[in-house]
mmCIF file of C-alpha atoms in Angstrom:
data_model
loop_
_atom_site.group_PDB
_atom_site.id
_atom_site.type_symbol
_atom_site.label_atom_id
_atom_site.label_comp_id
_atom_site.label_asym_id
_atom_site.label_seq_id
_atom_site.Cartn_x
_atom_site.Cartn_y
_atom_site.Cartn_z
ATOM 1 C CA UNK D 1 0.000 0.000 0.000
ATOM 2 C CA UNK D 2 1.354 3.302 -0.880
ATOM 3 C CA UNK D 3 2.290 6.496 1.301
ATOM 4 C CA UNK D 4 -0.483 8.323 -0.538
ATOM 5 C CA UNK D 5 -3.300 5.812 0.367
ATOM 6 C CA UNK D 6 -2.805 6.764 4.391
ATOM 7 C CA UNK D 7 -3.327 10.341 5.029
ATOM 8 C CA UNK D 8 -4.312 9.882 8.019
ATOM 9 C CA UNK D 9 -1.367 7.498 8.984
ATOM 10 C CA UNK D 10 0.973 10.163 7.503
ATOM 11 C CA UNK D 11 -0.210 12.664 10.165
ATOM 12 C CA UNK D 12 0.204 10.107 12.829
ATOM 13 C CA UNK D 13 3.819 10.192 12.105
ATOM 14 C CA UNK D 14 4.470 13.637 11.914
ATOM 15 C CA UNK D 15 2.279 14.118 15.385
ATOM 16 C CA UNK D 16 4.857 11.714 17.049
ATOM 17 C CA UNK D 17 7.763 14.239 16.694
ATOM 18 C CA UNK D 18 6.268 17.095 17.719
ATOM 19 C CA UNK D 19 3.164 16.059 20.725
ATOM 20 C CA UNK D 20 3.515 12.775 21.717
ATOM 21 C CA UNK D 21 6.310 12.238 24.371
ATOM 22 C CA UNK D 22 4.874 10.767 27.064
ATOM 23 C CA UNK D 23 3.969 11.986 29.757
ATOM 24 C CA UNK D 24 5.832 10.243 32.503
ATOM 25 C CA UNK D 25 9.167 11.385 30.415
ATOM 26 C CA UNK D 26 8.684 15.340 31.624
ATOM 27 C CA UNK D 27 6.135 17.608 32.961
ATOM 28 C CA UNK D 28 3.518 18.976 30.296
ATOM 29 C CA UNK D 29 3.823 22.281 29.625
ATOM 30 C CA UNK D 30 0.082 24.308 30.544
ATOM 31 C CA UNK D 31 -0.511 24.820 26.964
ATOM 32 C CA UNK D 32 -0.236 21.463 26.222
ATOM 33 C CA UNK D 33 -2.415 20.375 28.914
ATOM 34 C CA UNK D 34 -4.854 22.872 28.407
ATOM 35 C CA UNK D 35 -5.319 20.993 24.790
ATOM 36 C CA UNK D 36 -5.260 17.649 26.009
ATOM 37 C CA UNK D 37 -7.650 18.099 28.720
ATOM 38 C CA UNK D 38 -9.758 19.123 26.536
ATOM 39 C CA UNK D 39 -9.316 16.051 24.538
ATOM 40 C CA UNK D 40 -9.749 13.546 27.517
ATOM 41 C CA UNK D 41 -12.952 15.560 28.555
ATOM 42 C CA UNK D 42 -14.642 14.231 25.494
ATOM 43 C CA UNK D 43 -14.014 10.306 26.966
ATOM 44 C CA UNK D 44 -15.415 11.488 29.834
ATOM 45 C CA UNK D 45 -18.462 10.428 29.517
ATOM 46 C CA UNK D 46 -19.355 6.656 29.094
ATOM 47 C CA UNK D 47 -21.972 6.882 26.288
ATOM 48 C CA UNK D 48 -19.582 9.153 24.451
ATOM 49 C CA UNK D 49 -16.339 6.192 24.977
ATOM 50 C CA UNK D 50 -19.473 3.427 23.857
ATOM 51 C CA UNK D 51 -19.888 5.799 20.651
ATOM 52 C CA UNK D 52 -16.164 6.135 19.852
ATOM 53 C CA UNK D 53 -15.837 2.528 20.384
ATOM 54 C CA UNK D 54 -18.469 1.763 18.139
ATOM 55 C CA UNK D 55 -17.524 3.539 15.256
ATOM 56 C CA UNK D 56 -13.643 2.547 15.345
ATOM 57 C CA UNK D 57 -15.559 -1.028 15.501
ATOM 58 C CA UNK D 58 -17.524 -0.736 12.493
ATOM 59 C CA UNK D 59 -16.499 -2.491 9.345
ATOM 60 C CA UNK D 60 -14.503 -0.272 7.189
ATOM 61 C CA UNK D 61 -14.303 2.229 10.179
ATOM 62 C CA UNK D 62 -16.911 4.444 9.498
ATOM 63 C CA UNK D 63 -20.404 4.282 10.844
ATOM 64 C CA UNK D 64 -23.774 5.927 9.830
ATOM 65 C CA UNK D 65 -25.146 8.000 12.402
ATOM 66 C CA UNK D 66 -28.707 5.537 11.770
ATOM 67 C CA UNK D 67 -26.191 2.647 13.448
ATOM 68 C CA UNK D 68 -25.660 4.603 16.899
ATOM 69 C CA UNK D 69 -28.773 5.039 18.567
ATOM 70 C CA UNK D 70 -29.619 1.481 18.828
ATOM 71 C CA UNK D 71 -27.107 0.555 21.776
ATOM 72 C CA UNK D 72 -28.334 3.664 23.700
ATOM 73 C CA UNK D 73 -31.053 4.451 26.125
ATOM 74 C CA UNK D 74 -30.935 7.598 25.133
ATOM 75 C CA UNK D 75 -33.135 9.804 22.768
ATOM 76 C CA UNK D 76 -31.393 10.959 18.740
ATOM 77 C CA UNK D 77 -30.456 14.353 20.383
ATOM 78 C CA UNK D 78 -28.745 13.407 23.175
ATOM 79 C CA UNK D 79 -26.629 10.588 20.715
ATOM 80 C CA UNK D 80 -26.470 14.231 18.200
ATOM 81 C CA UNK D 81 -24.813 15.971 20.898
ATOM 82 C CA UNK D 82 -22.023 13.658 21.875
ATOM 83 C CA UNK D 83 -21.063 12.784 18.531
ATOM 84 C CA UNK D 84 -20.938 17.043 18.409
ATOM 85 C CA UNK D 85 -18.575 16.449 21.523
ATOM 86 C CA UNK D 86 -16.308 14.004 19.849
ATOM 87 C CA UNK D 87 -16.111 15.930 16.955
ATOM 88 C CA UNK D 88 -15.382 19.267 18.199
ATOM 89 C CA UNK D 89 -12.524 17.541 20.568
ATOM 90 C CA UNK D 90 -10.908 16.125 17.178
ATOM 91 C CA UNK D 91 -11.798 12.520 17.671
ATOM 92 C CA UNK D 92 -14.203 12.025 15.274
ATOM 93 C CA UNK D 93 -15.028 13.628 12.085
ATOM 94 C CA UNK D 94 -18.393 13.364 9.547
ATOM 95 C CA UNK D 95 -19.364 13.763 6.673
ATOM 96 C CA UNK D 96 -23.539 14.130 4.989
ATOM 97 C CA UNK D 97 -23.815 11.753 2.153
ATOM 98 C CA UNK D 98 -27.540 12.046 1.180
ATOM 99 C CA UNK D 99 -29.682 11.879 4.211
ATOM 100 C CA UNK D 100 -27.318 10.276 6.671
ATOM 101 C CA UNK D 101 -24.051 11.528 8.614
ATOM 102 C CA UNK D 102 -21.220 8.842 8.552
ATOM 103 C CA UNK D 103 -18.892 9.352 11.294
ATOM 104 C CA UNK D 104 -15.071 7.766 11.493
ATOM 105 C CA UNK D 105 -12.459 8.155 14.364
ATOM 106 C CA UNK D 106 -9.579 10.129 13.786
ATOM 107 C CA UNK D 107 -6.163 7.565 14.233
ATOM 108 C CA UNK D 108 -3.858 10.297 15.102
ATOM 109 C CA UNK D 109 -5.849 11.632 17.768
ATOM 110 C CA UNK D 110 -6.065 8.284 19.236
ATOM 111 C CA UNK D 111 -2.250 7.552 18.787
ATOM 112 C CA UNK D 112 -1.764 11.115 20.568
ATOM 113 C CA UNK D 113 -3.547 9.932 23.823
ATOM 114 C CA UNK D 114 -2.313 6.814 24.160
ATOM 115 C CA UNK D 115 1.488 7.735 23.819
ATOM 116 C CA UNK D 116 1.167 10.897 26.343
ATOM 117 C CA UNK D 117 -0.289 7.945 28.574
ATOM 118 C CA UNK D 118 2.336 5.074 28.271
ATOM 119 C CA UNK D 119 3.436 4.406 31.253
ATOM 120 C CA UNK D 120 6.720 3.835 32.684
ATOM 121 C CA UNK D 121 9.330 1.410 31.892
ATOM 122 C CA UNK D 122 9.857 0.352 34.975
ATOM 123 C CA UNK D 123 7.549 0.230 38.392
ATOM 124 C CA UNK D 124 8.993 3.813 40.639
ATOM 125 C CA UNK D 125 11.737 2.758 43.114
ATOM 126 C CA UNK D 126 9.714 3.511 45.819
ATOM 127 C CA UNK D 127 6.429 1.676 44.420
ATOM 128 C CA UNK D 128 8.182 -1.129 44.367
ATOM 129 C CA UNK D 129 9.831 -1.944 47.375
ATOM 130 C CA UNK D 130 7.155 -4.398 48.796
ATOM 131 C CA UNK D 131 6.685 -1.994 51.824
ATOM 132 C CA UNK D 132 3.136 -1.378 51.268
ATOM 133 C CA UNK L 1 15.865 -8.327 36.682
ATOM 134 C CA UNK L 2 13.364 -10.999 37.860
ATOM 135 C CA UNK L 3 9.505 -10.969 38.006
ATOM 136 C CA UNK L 4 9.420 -10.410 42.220
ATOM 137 C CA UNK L 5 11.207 -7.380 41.928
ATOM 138 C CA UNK L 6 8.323 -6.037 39.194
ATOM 139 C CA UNK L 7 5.015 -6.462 41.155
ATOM 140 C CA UNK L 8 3.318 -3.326 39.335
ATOM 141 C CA UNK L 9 4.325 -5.019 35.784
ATOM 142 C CA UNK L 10 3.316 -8.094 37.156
ATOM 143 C CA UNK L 11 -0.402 -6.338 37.045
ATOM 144 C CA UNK L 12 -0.047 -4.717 33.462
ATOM 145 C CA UNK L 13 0.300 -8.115 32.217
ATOM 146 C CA UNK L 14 -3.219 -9.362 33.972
ATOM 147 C CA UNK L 15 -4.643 -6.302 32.946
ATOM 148 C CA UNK L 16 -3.573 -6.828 29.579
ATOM 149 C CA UNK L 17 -5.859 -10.271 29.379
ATOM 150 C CA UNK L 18 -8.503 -8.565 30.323
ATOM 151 C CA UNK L 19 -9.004 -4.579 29.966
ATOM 152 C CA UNK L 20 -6.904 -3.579 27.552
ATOM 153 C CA UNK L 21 -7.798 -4.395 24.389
ATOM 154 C CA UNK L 22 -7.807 -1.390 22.013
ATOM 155 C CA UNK L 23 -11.634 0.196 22.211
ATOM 156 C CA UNK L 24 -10.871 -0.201 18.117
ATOM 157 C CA UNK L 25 -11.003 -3.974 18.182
ATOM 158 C CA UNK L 26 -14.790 -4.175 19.348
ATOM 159 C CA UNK L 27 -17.635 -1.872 21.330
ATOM 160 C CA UNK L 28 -16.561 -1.243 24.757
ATOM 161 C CA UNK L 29 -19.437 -2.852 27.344
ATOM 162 C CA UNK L 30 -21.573 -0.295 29.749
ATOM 163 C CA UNK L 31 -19.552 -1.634 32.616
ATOM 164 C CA UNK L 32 -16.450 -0.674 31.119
ATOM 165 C CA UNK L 33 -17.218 2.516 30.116
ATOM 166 C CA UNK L 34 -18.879 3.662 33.255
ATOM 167 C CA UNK L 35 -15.320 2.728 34.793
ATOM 168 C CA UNK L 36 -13.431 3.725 32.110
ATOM 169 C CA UNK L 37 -15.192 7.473 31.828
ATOM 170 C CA UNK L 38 -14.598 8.407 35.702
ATOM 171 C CA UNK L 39 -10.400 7.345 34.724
ATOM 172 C CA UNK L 40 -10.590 9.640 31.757
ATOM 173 C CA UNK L 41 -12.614 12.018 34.047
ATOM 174 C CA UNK L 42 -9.991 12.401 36.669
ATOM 175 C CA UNK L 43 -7.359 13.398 33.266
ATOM 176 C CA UNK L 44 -9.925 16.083 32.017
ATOM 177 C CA UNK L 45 -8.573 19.009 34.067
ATOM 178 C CA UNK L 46 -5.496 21.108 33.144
ATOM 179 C CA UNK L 47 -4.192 20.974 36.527
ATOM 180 C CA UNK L 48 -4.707 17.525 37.015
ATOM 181 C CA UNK L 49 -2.990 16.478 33.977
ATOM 182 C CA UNK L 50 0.450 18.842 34.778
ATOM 183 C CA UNK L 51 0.249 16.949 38.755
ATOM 184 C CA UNK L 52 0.103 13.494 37.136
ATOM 185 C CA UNK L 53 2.908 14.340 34.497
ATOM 186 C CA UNK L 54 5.076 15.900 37.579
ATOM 187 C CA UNK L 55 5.027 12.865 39.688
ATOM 188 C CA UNK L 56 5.345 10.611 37.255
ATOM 189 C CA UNK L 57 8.834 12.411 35.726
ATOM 190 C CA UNK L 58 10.188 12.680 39.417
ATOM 191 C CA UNK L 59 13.236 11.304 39.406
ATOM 192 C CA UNK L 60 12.364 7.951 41.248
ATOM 193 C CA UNK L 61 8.429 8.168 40.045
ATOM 194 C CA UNK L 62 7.557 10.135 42.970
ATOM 195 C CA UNK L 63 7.042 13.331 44.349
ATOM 196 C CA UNK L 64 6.269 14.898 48.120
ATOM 197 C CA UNK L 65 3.577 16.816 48.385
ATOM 198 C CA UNK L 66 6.095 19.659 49.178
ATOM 199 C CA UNK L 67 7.139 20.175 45.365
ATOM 200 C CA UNK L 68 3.699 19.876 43.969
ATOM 201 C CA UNK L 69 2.533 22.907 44.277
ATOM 202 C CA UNK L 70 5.583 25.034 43.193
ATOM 203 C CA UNK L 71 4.292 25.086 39.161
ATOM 204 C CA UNK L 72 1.051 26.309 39.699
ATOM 205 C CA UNK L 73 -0.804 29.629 40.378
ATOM 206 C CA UNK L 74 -3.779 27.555 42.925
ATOM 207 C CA UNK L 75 -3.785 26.757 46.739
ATOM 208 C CA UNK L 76 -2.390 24.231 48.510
ATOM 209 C CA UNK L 77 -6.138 23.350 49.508
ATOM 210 C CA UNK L 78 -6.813 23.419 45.564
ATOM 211 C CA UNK L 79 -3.969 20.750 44.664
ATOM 212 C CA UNK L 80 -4.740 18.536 47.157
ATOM 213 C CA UNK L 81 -8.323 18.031 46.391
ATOM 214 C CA UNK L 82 -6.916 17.517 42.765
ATOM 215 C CA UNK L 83 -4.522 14.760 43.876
ATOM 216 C CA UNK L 84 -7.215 13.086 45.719
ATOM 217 C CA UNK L 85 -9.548 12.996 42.663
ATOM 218 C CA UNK L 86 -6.262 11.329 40.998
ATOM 219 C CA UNK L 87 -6.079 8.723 43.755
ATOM 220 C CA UNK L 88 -9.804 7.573 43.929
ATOM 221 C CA UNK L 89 -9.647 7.456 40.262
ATOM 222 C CA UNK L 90 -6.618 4.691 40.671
ATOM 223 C CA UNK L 91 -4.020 6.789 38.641
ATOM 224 C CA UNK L 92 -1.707 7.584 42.353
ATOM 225 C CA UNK L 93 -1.247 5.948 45.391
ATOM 226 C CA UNK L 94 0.175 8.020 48.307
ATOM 227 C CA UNK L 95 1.756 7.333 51.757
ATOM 228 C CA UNK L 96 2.342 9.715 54.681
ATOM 229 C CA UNK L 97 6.126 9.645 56.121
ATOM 230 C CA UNK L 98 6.781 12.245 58.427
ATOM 231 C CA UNK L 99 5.130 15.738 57.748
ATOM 232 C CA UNK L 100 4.423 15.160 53.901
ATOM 233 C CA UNK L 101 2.506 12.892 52.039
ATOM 234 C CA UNK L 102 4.098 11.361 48.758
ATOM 235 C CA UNK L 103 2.602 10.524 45.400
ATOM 236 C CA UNK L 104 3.446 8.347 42.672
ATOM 237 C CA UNK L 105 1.543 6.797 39.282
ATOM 238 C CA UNK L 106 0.688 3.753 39.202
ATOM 239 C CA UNK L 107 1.687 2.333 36.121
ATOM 240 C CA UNK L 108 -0.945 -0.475 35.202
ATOM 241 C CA UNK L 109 -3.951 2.582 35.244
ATOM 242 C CA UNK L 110 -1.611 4.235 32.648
ATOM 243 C CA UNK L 111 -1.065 1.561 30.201
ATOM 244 C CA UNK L 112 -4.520 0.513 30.617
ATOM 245 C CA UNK L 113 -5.688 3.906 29.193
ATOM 246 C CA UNK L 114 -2.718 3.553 26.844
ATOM 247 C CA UNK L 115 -4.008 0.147 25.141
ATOM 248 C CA UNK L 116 -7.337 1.516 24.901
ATOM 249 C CA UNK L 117 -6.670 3.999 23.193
ATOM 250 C CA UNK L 118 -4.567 2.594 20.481
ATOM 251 C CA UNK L 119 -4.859 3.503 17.275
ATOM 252 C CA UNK L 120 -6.080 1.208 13.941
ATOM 253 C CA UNK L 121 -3.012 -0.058 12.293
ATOM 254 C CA UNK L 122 -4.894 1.246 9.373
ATOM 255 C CA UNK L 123 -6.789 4.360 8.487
ATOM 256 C CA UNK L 124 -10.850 3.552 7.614
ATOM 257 C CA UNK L 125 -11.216 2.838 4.665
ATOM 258 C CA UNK L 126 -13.473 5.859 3.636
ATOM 259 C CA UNK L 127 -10.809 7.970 4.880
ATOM 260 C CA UNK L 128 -8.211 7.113 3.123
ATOM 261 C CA UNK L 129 -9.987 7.496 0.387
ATOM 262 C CA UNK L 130 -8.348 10.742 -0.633
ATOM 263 C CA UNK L 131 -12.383 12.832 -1.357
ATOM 264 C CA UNK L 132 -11.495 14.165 2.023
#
């Protein structure tokens, strides 16, 4: 598969130089947590994880908006408004095609999180000392 | 270094059978959202973030009390109730020696998050598709 097939893959790569250290390796700056706060705000909420879990899940990775209100106990708005959430953090993004949204995650936004959050390479000295 | 002396990544590796598969791979379950949201919830503020990224890159992986508050522009009353949200949440432990209590991560919450967060190997399909 060629470079230009993976767009989105592309920007994955180019995020890991510049905002993915993570965050066990040195203190984020306020900026930077200002941003990602923001971003971990959006999972938050457990019908909003459910929803970006369901659309990663879908085949081909994209799901119709008429797919995500089945799961939920919860009325068309309320679904409308956390995909709005999701989308607004940069997790998600849509698109109309004819009378249906179609919603897809967005990798590098994923790969962001989860590198700020791996953890450390080795249990803290103290931690693991067996004295508690 | 043997296993005994690695009792925290003794725990990523349970948690790894049975939490942390990527939230791409299949629809997260209520039960794991619900627990899953109030982690993520604990991350969604600034200050918390900074606190959790300052322990963690301690030298030793942690930090008294007495140098968390240094970086920031809020109370001492302020930080602590932050750092207490970060405990019940399971991302710190603490322990009282002396005056000061001290914090560290604890790494199996982190990687947790981490795996669960993992990006597709792949972009969707539909997004790669270039009409973006």
């Amino acid at each position: 598969m060629s470079k230009s097939e993976l767009p989105a893959l592309e920007v994955i790569g180019q995020d890991a130089d510049v905002c993915c250290s993570p965050m066990v390796r040195e203190p984020l700056d306020e900026a930077a947590a200002v941003d990602l706060a923001r971003m971990f705000k959006a999972l938050s909420d457990p019908i909003r994880l459910r929803l970006l879990s369901l659309i990663a899940s879908f085949e081909g990775g994209e799901a119709c908006v008429c797919d995500l209100t089945g799961p939920f106990d919860v009325s068309q708005p309320t679904i409308s408004h956390h995909l709005k959430v999701l989308r607004e953090a940069g997790l998600v993004d849509s698109e109309r095609r004819g009378t249906w949204v179609y919603y897809w995650v967005l990798p590098p936004a994923l790969a962001r999180l989860s590198s700020l959050l791996q953890a450390p390479a080795e249990a803290p000295t103290a931690a693991a000392g067996g004295a508690r």
